[in-house]
Coordinates of C-alpha atoms and ligand atoms in Angstrom, one line a residue:
X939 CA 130.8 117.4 125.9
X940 CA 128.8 114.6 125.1
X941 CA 131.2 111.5 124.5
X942 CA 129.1 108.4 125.4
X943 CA 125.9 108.0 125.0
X944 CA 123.5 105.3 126.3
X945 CA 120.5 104.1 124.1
X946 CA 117.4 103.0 126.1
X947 CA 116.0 101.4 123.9
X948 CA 116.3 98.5 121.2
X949 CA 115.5 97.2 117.8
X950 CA 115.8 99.4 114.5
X951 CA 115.5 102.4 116.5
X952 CA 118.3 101.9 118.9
X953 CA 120.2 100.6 115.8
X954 CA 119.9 104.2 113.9
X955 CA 120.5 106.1 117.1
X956 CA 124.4 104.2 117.5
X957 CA 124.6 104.8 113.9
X958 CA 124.7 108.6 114.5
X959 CA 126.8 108.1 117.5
X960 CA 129.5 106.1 115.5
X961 CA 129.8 109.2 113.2
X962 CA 130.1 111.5 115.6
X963 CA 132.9 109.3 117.7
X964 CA 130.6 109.1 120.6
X965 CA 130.6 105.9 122.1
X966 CA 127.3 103.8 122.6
X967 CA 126.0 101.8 125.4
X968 CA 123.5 99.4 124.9
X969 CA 121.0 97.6 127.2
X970 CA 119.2 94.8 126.3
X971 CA 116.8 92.1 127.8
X972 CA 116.4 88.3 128.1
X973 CA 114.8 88.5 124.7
X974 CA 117.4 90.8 123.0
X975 CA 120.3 88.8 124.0
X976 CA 121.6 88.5 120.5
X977 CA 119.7 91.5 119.1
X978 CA 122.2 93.5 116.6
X979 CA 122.0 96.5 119.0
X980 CA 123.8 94.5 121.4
X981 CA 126.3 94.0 118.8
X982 CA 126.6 97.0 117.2
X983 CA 127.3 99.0 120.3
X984 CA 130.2 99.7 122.3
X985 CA 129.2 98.2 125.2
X986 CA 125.8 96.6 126.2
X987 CA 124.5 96.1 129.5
X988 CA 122.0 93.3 130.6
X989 CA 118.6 95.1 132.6
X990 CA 116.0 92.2 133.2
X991 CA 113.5 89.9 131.9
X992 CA 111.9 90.3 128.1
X993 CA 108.8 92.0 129.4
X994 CA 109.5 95.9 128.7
X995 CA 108.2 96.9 132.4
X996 CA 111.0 94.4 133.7
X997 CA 113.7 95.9 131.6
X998 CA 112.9 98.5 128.8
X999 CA 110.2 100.5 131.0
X1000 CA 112.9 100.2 134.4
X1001 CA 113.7 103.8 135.0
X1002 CA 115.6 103.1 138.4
X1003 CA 117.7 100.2 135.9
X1004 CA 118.3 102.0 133.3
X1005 CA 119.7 104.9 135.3
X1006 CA 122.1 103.0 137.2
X1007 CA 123.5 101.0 134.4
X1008 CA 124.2 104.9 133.1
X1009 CA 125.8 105.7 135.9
X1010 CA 128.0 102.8 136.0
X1011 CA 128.8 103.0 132.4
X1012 CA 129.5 107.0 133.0
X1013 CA 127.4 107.9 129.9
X1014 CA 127.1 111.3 129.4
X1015 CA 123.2 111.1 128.0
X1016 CA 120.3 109.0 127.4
X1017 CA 118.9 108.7 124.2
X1018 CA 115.0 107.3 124.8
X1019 CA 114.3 107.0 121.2
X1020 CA 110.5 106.6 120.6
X1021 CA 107.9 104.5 123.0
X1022 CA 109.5 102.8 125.9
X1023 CA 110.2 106.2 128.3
X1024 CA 110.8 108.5 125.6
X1025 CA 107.5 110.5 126.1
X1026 CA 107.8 109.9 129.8
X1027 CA 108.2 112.9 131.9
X1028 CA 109.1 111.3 135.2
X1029 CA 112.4 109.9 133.6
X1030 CA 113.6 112.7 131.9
X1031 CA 113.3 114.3 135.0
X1032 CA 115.5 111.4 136.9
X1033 CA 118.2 111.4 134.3
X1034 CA 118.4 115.1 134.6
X1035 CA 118.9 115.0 138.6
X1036 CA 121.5 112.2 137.9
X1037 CA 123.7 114.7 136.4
X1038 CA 122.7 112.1 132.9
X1039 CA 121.7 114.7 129.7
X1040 CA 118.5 113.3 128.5
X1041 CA 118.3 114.3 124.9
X1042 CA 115.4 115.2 124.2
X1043 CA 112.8 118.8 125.5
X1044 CA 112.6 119.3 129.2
X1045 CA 110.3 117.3 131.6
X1046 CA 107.9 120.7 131.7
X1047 CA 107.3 120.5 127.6
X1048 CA 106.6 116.4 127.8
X1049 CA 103.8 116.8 130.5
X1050 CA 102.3 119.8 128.4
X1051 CA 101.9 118.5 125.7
X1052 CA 101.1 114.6 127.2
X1053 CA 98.3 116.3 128.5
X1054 CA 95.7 117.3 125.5
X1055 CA 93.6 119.6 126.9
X1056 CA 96.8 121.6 128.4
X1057 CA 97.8 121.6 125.2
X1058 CA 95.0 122.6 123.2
X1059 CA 94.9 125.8 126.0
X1060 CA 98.3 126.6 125.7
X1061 CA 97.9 126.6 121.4
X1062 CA 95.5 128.6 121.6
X1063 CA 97.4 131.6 123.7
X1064 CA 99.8 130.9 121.2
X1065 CA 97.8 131.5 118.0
X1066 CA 97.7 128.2 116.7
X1067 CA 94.3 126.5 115.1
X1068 CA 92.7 124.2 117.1
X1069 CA 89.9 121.9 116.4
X1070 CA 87.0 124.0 117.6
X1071 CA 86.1 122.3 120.9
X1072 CA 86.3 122.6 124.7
X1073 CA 89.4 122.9 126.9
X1074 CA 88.7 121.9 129.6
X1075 CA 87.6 118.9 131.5
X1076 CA 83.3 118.7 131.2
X1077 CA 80.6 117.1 133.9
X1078 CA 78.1 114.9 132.6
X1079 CA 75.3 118.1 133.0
X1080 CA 73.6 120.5 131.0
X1081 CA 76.8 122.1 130.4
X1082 CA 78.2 119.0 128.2
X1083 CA 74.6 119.0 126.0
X1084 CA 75.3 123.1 125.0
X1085 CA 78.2 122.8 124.1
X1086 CA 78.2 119.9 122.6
X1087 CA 75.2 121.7 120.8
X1088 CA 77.5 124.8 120.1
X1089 CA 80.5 122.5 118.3
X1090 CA 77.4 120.8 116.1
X1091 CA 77.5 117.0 115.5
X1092 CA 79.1 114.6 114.8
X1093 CA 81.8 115.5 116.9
X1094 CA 84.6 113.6 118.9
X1095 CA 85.5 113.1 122.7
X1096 CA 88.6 111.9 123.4
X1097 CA 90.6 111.2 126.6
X1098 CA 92.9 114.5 127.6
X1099 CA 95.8 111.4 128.4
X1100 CA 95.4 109.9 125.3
X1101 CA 97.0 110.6 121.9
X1102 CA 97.4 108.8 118.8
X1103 CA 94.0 108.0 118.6
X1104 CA 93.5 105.6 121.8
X1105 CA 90.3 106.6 123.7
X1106 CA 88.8 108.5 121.1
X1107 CA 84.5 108.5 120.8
X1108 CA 83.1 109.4 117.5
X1109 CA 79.2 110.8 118.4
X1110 CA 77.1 110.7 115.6
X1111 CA 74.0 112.8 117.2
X1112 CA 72.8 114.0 120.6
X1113 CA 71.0 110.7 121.8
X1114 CA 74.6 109.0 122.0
X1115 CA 76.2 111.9 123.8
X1116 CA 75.6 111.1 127.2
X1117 CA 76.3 107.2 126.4
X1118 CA 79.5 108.0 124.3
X1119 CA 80.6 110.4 127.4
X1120 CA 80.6 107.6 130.2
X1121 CA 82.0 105.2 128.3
X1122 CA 85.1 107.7 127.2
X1123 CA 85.4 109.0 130.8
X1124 CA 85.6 104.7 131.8
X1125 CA 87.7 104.0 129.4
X1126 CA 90.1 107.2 130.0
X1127 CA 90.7 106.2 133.8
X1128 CA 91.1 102.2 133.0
X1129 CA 93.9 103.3 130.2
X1130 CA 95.3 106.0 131.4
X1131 CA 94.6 106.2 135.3
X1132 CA 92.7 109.8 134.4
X1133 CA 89.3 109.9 132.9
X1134 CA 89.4 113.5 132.2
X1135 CA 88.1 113.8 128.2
X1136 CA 87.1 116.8 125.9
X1137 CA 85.1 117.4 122.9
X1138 CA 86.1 118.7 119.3
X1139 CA 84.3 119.0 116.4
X1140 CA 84.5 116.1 114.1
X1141 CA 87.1 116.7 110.9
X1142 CA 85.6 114.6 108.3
X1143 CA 88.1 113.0 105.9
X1144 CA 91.0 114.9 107.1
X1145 CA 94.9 114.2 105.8
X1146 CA 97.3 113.4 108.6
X1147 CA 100.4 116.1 108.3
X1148 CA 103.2 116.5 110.7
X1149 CA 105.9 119.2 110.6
X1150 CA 109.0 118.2 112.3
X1151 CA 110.6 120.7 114.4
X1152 CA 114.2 121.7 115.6
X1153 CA 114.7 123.8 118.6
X1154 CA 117.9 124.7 120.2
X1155 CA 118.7 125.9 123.8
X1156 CA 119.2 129.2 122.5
X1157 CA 116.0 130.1 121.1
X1158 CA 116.3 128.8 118.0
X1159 CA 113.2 127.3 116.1
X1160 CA 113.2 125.6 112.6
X1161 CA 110.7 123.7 111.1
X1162 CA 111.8 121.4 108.4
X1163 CA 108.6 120.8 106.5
X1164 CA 106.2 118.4 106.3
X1165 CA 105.3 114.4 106.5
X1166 CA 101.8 113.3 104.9
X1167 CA 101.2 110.0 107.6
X1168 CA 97.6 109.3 106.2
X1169 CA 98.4 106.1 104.9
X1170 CA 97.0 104.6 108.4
X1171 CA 95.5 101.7 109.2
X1172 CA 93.7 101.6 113.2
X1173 CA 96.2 104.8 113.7
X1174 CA 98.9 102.8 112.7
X1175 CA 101.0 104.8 110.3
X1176 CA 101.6 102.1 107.0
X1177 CA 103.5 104.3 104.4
X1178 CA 104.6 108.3 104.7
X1179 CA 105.7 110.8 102.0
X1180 CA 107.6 114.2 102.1
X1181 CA 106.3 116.8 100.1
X1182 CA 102.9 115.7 101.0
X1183 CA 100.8 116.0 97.6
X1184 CA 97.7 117.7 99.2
X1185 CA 99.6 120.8 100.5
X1186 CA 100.9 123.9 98.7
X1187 CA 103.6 126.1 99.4
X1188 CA 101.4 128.9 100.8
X1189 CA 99.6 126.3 103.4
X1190 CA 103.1 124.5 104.2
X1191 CA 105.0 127.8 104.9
X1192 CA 101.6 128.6 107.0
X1193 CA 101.7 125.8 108.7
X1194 CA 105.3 125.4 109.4
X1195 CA 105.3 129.3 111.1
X1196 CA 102.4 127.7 113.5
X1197 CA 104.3 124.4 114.6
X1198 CA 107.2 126.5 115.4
X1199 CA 104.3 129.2 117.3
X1200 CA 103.9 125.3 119.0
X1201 CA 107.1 125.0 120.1
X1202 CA 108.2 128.3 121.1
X1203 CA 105.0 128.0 123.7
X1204 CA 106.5 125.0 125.6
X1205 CA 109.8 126.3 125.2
X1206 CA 110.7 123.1 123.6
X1207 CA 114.4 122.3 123.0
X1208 CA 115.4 119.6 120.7
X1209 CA 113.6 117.6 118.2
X1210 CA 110.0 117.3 117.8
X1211 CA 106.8 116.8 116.0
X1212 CA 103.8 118.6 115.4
X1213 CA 100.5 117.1 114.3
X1214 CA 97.8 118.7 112.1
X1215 CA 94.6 117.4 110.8
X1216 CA 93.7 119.4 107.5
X1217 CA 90.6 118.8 105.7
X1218 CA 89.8 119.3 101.9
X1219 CA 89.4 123.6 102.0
X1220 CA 93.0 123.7 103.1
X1221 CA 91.9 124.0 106.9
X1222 CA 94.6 122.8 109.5
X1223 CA 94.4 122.4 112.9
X1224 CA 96.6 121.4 115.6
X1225 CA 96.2 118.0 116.8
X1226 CA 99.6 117.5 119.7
X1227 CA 102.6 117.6 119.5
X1228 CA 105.2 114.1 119.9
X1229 CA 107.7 115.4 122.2
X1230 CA 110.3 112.3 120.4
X1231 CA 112.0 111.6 117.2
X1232 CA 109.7 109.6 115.5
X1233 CA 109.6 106.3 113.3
X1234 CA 109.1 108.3 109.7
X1235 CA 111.8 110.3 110.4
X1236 CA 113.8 109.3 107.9
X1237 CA 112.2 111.0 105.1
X1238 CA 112.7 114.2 106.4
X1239 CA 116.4 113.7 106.6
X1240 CA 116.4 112.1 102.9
X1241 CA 114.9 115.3 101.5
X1242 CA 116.1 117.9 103.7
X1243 CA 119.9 116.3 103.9
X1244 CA 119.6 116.7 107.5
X1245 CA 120.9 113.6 110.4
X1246 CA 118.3 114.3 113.1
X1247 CA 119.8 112.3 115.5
X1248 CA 122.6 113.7 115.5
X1249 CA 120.8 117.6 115.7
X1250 CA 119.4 115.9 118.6
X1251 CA 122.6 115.1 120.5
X1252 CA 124.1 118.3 119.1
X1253 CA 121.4 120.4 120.9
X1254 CA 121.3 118.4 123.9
X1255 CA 125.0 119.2 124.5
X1256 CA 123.9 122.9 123.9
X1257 CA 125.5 123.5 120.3
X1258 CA 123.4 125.7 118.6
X1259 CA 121.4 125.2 115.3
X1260 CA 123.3 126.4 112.5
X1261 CA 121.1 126.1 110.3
X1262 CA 118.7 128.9 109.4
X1263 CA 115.1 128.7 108.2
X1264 CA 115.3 130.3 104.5
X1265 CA 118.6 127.0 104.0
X1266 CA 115.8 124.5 104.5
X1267 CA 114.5 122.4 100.8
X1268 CA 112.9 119.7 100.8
X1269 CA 115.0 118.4 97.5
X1270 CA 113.0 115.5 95.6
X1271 CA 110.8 113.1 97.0
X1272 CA 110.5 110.6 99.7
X1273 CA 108.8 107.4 100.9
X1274 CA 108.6 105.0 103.4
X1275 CA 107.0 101.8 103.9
X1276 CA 106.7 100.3 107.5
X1277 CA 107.3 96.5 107.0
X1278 CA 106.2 94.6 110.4
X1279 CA 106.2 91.1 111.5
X1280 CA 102.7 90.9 110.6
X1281 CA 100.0 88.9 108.4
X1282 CA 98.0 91.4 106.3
X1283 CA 96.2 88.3 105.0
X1284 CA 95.0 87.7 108.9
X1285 CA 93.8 90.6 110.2
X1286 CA 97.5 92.0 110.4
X1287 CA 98.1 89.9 113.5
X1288 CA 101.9 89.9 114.8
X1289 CA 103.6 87.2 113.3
X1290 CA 107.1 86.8 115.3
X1291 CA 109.6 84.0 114.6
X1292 CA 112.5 83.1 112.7
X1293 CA 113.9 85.1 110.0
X1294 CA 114.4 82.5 107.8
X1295 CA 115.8 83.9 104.8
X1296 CA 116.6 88.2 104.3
X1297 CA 117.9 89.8 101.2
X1298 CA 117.2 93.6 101.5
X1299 CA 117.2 95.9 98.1
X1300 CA 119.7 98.0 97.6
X1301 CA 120.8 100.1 94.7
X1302 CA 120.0 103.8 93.8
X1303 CA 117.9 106.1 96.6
X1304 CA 116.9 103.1 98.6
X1305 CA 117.4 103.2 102.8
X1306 CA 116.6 100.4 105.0
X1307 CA 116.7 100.2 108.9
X1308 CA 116.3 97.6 110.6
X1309 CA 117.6 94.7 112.4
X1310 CA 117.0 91.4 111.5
X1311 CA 119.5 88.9 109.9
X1312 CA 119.3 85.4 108.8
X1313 CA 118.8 83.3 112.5
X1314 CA 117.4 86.2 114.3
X1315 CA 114.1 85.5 116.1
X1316 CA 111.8 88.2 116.2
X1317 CA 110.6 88.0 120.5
X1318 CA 106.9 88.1 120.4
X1319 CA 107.5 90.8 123.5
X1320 CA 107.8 94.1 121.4
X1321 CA 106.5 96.4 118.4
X1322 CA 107.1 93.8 115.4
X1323 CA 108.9 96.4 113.1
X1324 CA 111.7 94.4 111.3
X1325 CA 112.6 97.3 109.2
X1326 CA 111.5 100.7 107.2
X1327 CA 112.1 100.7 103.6
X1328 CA 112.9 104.0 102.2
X1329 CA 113.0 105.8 98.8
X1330 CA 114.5 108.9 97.6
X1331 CA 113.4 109.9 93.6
X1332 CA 114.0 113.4 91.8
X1333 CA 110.0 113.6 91.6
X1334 CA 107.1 111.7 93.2
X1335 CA 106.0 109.5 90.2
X1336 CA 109.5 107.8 89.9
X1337 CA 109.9 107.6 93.7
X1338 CA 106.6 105.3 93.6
X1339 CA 108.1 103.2 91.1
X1340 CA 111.4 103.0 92.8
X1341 CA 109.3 101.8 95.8
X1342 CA 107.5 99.0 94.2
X1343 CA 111.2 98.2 92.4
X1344 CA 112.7 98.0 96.2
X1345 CA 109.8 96.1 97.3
X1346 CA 109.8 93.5 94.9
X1347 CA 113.6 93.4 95.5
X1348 CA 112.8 92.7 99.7
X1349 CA 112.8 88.9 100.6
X1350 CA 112.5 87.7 103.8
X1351 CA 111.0 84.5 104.7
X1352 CA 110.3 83.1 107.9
X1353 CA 107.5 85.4 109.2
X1354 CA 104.7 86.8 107.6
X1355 CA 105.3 90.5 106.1
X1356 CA 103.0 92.7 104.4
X1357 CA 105.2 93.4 101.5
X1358 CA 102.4 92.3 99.2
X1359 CA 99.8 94.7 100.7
X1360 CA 102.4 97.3 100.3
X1361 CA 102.9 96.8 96.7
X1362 CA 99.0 97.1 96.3
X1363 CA 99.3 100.3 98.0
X1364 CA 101.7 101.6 95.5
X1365 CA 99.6 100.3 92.5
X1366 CA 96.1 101.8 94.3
X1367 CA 94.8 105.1 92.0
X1368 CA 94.0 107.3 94.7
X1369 CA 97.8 107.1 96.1
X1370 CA 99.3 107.2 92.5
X1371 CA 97.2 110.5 92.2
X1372 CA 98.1 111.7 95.6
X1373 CA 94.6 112.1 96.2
X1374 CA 94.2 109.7 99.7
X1375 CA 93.3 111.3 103.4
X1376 CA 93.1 109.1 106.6
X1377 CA 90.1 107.0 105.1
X1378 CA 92.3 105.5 102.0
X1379 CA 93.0 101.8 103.5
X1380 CA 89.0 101.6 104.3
X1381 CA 88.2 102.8 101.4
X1382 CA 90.2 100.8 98.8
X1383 CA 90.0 97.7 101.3
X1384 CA 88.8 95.0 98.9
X1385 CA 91.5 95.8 96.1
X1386 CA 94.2 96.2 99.0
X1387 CA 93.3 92.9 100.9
X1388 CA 93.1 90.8 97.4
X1389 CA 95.1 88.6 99.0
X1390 CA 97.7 85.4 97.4
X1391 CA 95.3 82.6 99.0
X1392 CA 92.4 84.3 97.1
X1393 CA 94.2 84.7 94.3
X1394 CA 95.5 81.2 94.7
X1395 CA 92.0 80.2 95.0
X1396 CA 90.6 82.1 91.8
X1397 CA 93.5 79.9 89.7
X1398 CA 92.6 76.6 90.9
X1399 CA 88.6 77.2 90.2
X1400 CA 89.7 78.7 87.0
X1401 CA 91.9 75.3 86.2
X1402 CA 88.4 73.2 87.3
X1403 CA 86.0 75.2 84.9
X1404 CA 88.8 74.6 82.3
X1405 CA 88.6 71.1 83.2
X1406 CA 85.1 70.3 83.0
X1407 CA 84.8 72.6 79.8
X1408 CA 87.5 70.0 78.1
X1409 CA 85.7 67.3 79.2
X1410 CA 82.1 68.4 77.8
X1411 CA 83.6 69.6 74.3
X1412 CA 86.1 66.6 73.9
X1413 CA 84.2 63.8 75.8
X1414 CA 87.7 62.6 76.9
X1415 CA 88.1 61.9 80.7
X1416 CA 90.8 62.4 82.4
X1417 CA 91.9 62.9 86.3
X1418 CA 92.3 66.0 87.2
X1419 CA 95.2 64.6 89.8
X1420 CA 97.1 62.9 87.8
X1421 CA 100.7 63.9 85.8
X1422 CA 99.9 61.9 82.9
X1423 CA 100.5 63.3 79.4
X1424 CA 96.9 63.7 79.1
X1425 CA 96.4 66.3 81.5
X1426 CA 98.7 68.7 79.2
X1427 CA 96.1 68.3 76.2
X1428 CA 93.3 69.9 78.0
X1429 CA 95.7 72.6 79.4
X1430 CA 96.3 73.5 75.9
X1431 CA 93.0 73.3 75.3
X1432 CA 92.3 75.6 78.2
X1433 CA 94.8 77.9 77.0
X1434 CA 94.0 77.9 73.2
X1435 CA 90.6 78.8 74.4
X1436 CA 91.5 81.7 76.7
X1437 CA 90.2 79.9 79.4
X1438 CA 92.8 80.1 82.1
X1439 CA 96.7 80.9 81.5
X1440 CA 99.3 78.5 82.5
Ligands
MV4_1266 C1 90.3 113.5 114.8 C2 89.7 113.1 113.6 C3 88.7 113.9 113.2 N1 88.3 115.0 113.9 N2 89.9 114.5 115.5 C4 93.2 109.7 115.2 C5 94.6 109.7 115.7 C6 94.7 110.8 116.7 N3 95.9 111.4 116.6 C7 93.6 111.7 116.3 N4 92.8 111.0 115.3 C8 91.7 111.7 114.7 N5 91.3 112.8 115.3 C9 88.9 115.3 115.0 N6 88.5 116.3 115.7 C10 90.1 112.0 112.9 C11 91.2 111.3 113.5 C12 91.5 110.1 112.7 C13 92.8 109.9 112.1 C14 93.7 110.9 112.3 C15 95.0 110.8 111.7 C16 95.2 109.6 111.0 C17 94.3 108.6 110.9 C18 93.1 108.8 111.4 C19 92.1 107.8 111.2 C20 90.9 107.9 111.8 C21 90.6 109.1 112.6

């Protein structure tokens, strides 16, 4: 029986996981940094112990730390949440010789599918679409050129350690193959100590669709349907929705019977992800699988009523899933928006600090987890996610316009947030239609990136041509920087004339 569980991991997402745990009457541990010292995880737990210095591979990324402040505490299990050493195969493998449960699949199903080409083999046996593409590791030769020739251009090489789009190569036509090659296989072995890549044809403007996945230790697989993440900017995910509006019922109960094909094949065992790119003719293929409960997540559990964390810790203490495939709906329609410590109006660089000021919406089918409070200073040291905003509406066009109700609701001060950008998002036609793939931030950049300072810029040259207009038609003169009474006639004049509203 799982009764205390530790979290490894802080922020919103150690936050959500205690949540669960409070429900369930399973007591949390929590471990924090220097940094998280007064971080509300600390506070919301049970108990919290301290593991090291703010850097993550002095506290957060310790595996021999983290285990031993689990073994003091005599937690049952280790929750990983997502990054940190929740995709890390080692660990799970320690806590699982320490007599610790580590909730999520086994060490064997992480290094899989953590290892692309592996996976793309082992998908393949199993009957699900691939990209067409090679599996297996290629030489710089004449063997690279044919079959680079057989996939056709432009196609992609990406690093078999890689994921989530880091070390990926687009190759536009044969005279950059062998260029494009090296510098993948470099790049592979700096970032991920292995340079081995592979080569897939290149999707052009595919959507970004994930099935999330339940799997018990008994050989039960569900699939609880689908999250459209192709609201991305640099392969960071910016807003998600469940249904997704470019997939049918016919493709999503295809698609769902294939991640499941996925998991059964790694005899995977808790919660999970599977990744699909599928183009404009309905095609799907299998990008990898995230062997972690992911950010989004919440969406799924809006519309399908289901608490994944606590499946998770369910399954890991070897209750089986209830629940069978034909009792899944998704019921209504869901959003979230990521909101970071970040400047949108700066080339969305971090912007940690003080949270000066928070008021977070509230009110009908509105979510939020995070963090922060009044007095809390974001540590420059980790992801700057302060919180996800999410919205539950009968149908999609009201769930949009509860999101932009929430959002103009959402106040925090102190740090930079890209509340404004998101509002943008939810005004922008192609996402109003539902008609966006993994290009929509490139392509509707200018009206996204409109930002307040060029707005606020646009106003004041408005107020000057106003100003000089007055001053031509009326010969009076009058300073532009001064509060006099005077300055109000050629306002009104401006105004009267539809020159600029004040
Ligand atoms: C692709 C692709 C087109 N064709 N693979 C980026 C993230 C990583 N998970 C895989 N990625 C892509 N792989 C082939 N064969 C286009 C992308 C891609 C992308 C995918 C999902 C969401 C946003 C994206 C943005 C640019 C490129």
């Amino acid at each position: 029986m799982i009764r205390k569980v530790l979290v490894a991991n802080r922020g919103e997402i150690a936050v959500r996981i205690m949540r669960s745990c409070r429900e369930m009457d399973i007591t949390s541990v929590a471990v924090y940094s220097e940094a998280d010292r007064n971080s509300l995880h600390v506070r919301y737990a049970t108990e919290a112990f301290f593991i090291g210095p703010s850097p993550s591979h002095e506290s957060y990324l310790d595996m021999d730390k983290i285990i031993s402040v689990a073994r003091e505490a005599k937690a049952d299990a280790i929750h990983p949440g997502y990054g940190f050493l929740s995709e890390n195969a080692e660990f799970a493998r320690r806590v699982n010789e320490a007599g610790i449960i580590f909730i999520g699949p086994s060490p064997d199903a992480i290094t899989k599918m953590g290892d692309k080409i592996t996976a793309r083999k082992i998908m393949l046996e199993a009957g699900v679409n691939v990209v067409p593409g090679t599996n297996k590791n290629l030489n710089a030769d004449e063997e690279l050129y044919r079959v680079a020739r057989e996939i056709g251009y432009p196609l992609m090489i990406k690093a078999s350690a890689g994921g989530g789009g880091k070390g990926m190569r687009l190759v536009w036509k044969e005279e950059e193959l062998a260029g494009s090659y090296q510098m993948a296989k470099s790049e592979a072995a700096t970032a991920f100590g292995n340079n081995s890549v592979y080569i897939e044809k290149y999707i052009e403007s595919p959507h970004h669709i994930e099935f999330q996945i339940l799997a018990d230790k008994h050989g039960n697989i569900i699939h609880l349907c689908e999250r459209e993440c192709s609201v991305q900017r640099r392969h960071q995910k910016v807003v998600e929705e469940t249904p997704s509006p470019h997939i049918t019922p016919q493709l999503r109960k295809e698609m769902g019977e294939q991640a499941i094909a996925a998991a059964k094949s790694v005899n995977y065992e808790g919660a999970g992800t599977v990744e699909f790119l599928v183009d404009n003719e309905h095609n799907f293929y299998f990008l990898e699988m995230n062997t972690r409960l992911q950010v989004e997540h919440p969406i799924t559990e809006r519309v399908t009523g289901i608490d994944l964390v606590k499946k998770q810790i369910e399954i890991a203490d070897g209750k089986p899933l209830e629940i069978q495939q034909d009792q899944i709906r998704q019921f209504g329609h869901a959003i979230e928006c990521r909101i970071y410590a970040e400047d949108p109006e700066n080339n969305f660089r971090p912007s940690p600090g003080l949270i000066r000021h928070i008021t977070e919406p509230l009110g009908l089918g509105v979510r939020t987890d995070g963090y922060v409070f009044e007095g809390y200073e974001i540590p420059i040291y980790y992801d700057p996610l302060i919180s996800k905003l999410i919205v539950w509406a009968f149908t999609r066009e009201e769930a949009i316009q509860r999101m932009k109700r929430a959002l103009f609701e959402y106040k925090i001060t102190g740090v930079k947030t890209p509340i404004p950008f998101l509002k943008r998002i939810m005004d922008t036609p192609d996402f109003v239609n539902g008609t966006y793939n993994t290009h929509f931030i490139q392509e509707n950049e200018k009206y996204l990136l409109t930002n307040e300072r060029c707005n606020k810029k646009c106003e004041d040259l408005a107020v000057f041509v106003a100003y000089l207009d007055y001053t031509e038609k009326t010969g009076n003169k009058i300073h532009l920087n001064g509060s006099d009474k005077k300055e109000s006639a050629w306002k009104i004049y401006a105004k009267q004339n539809s020159i600029i509203r004040l």
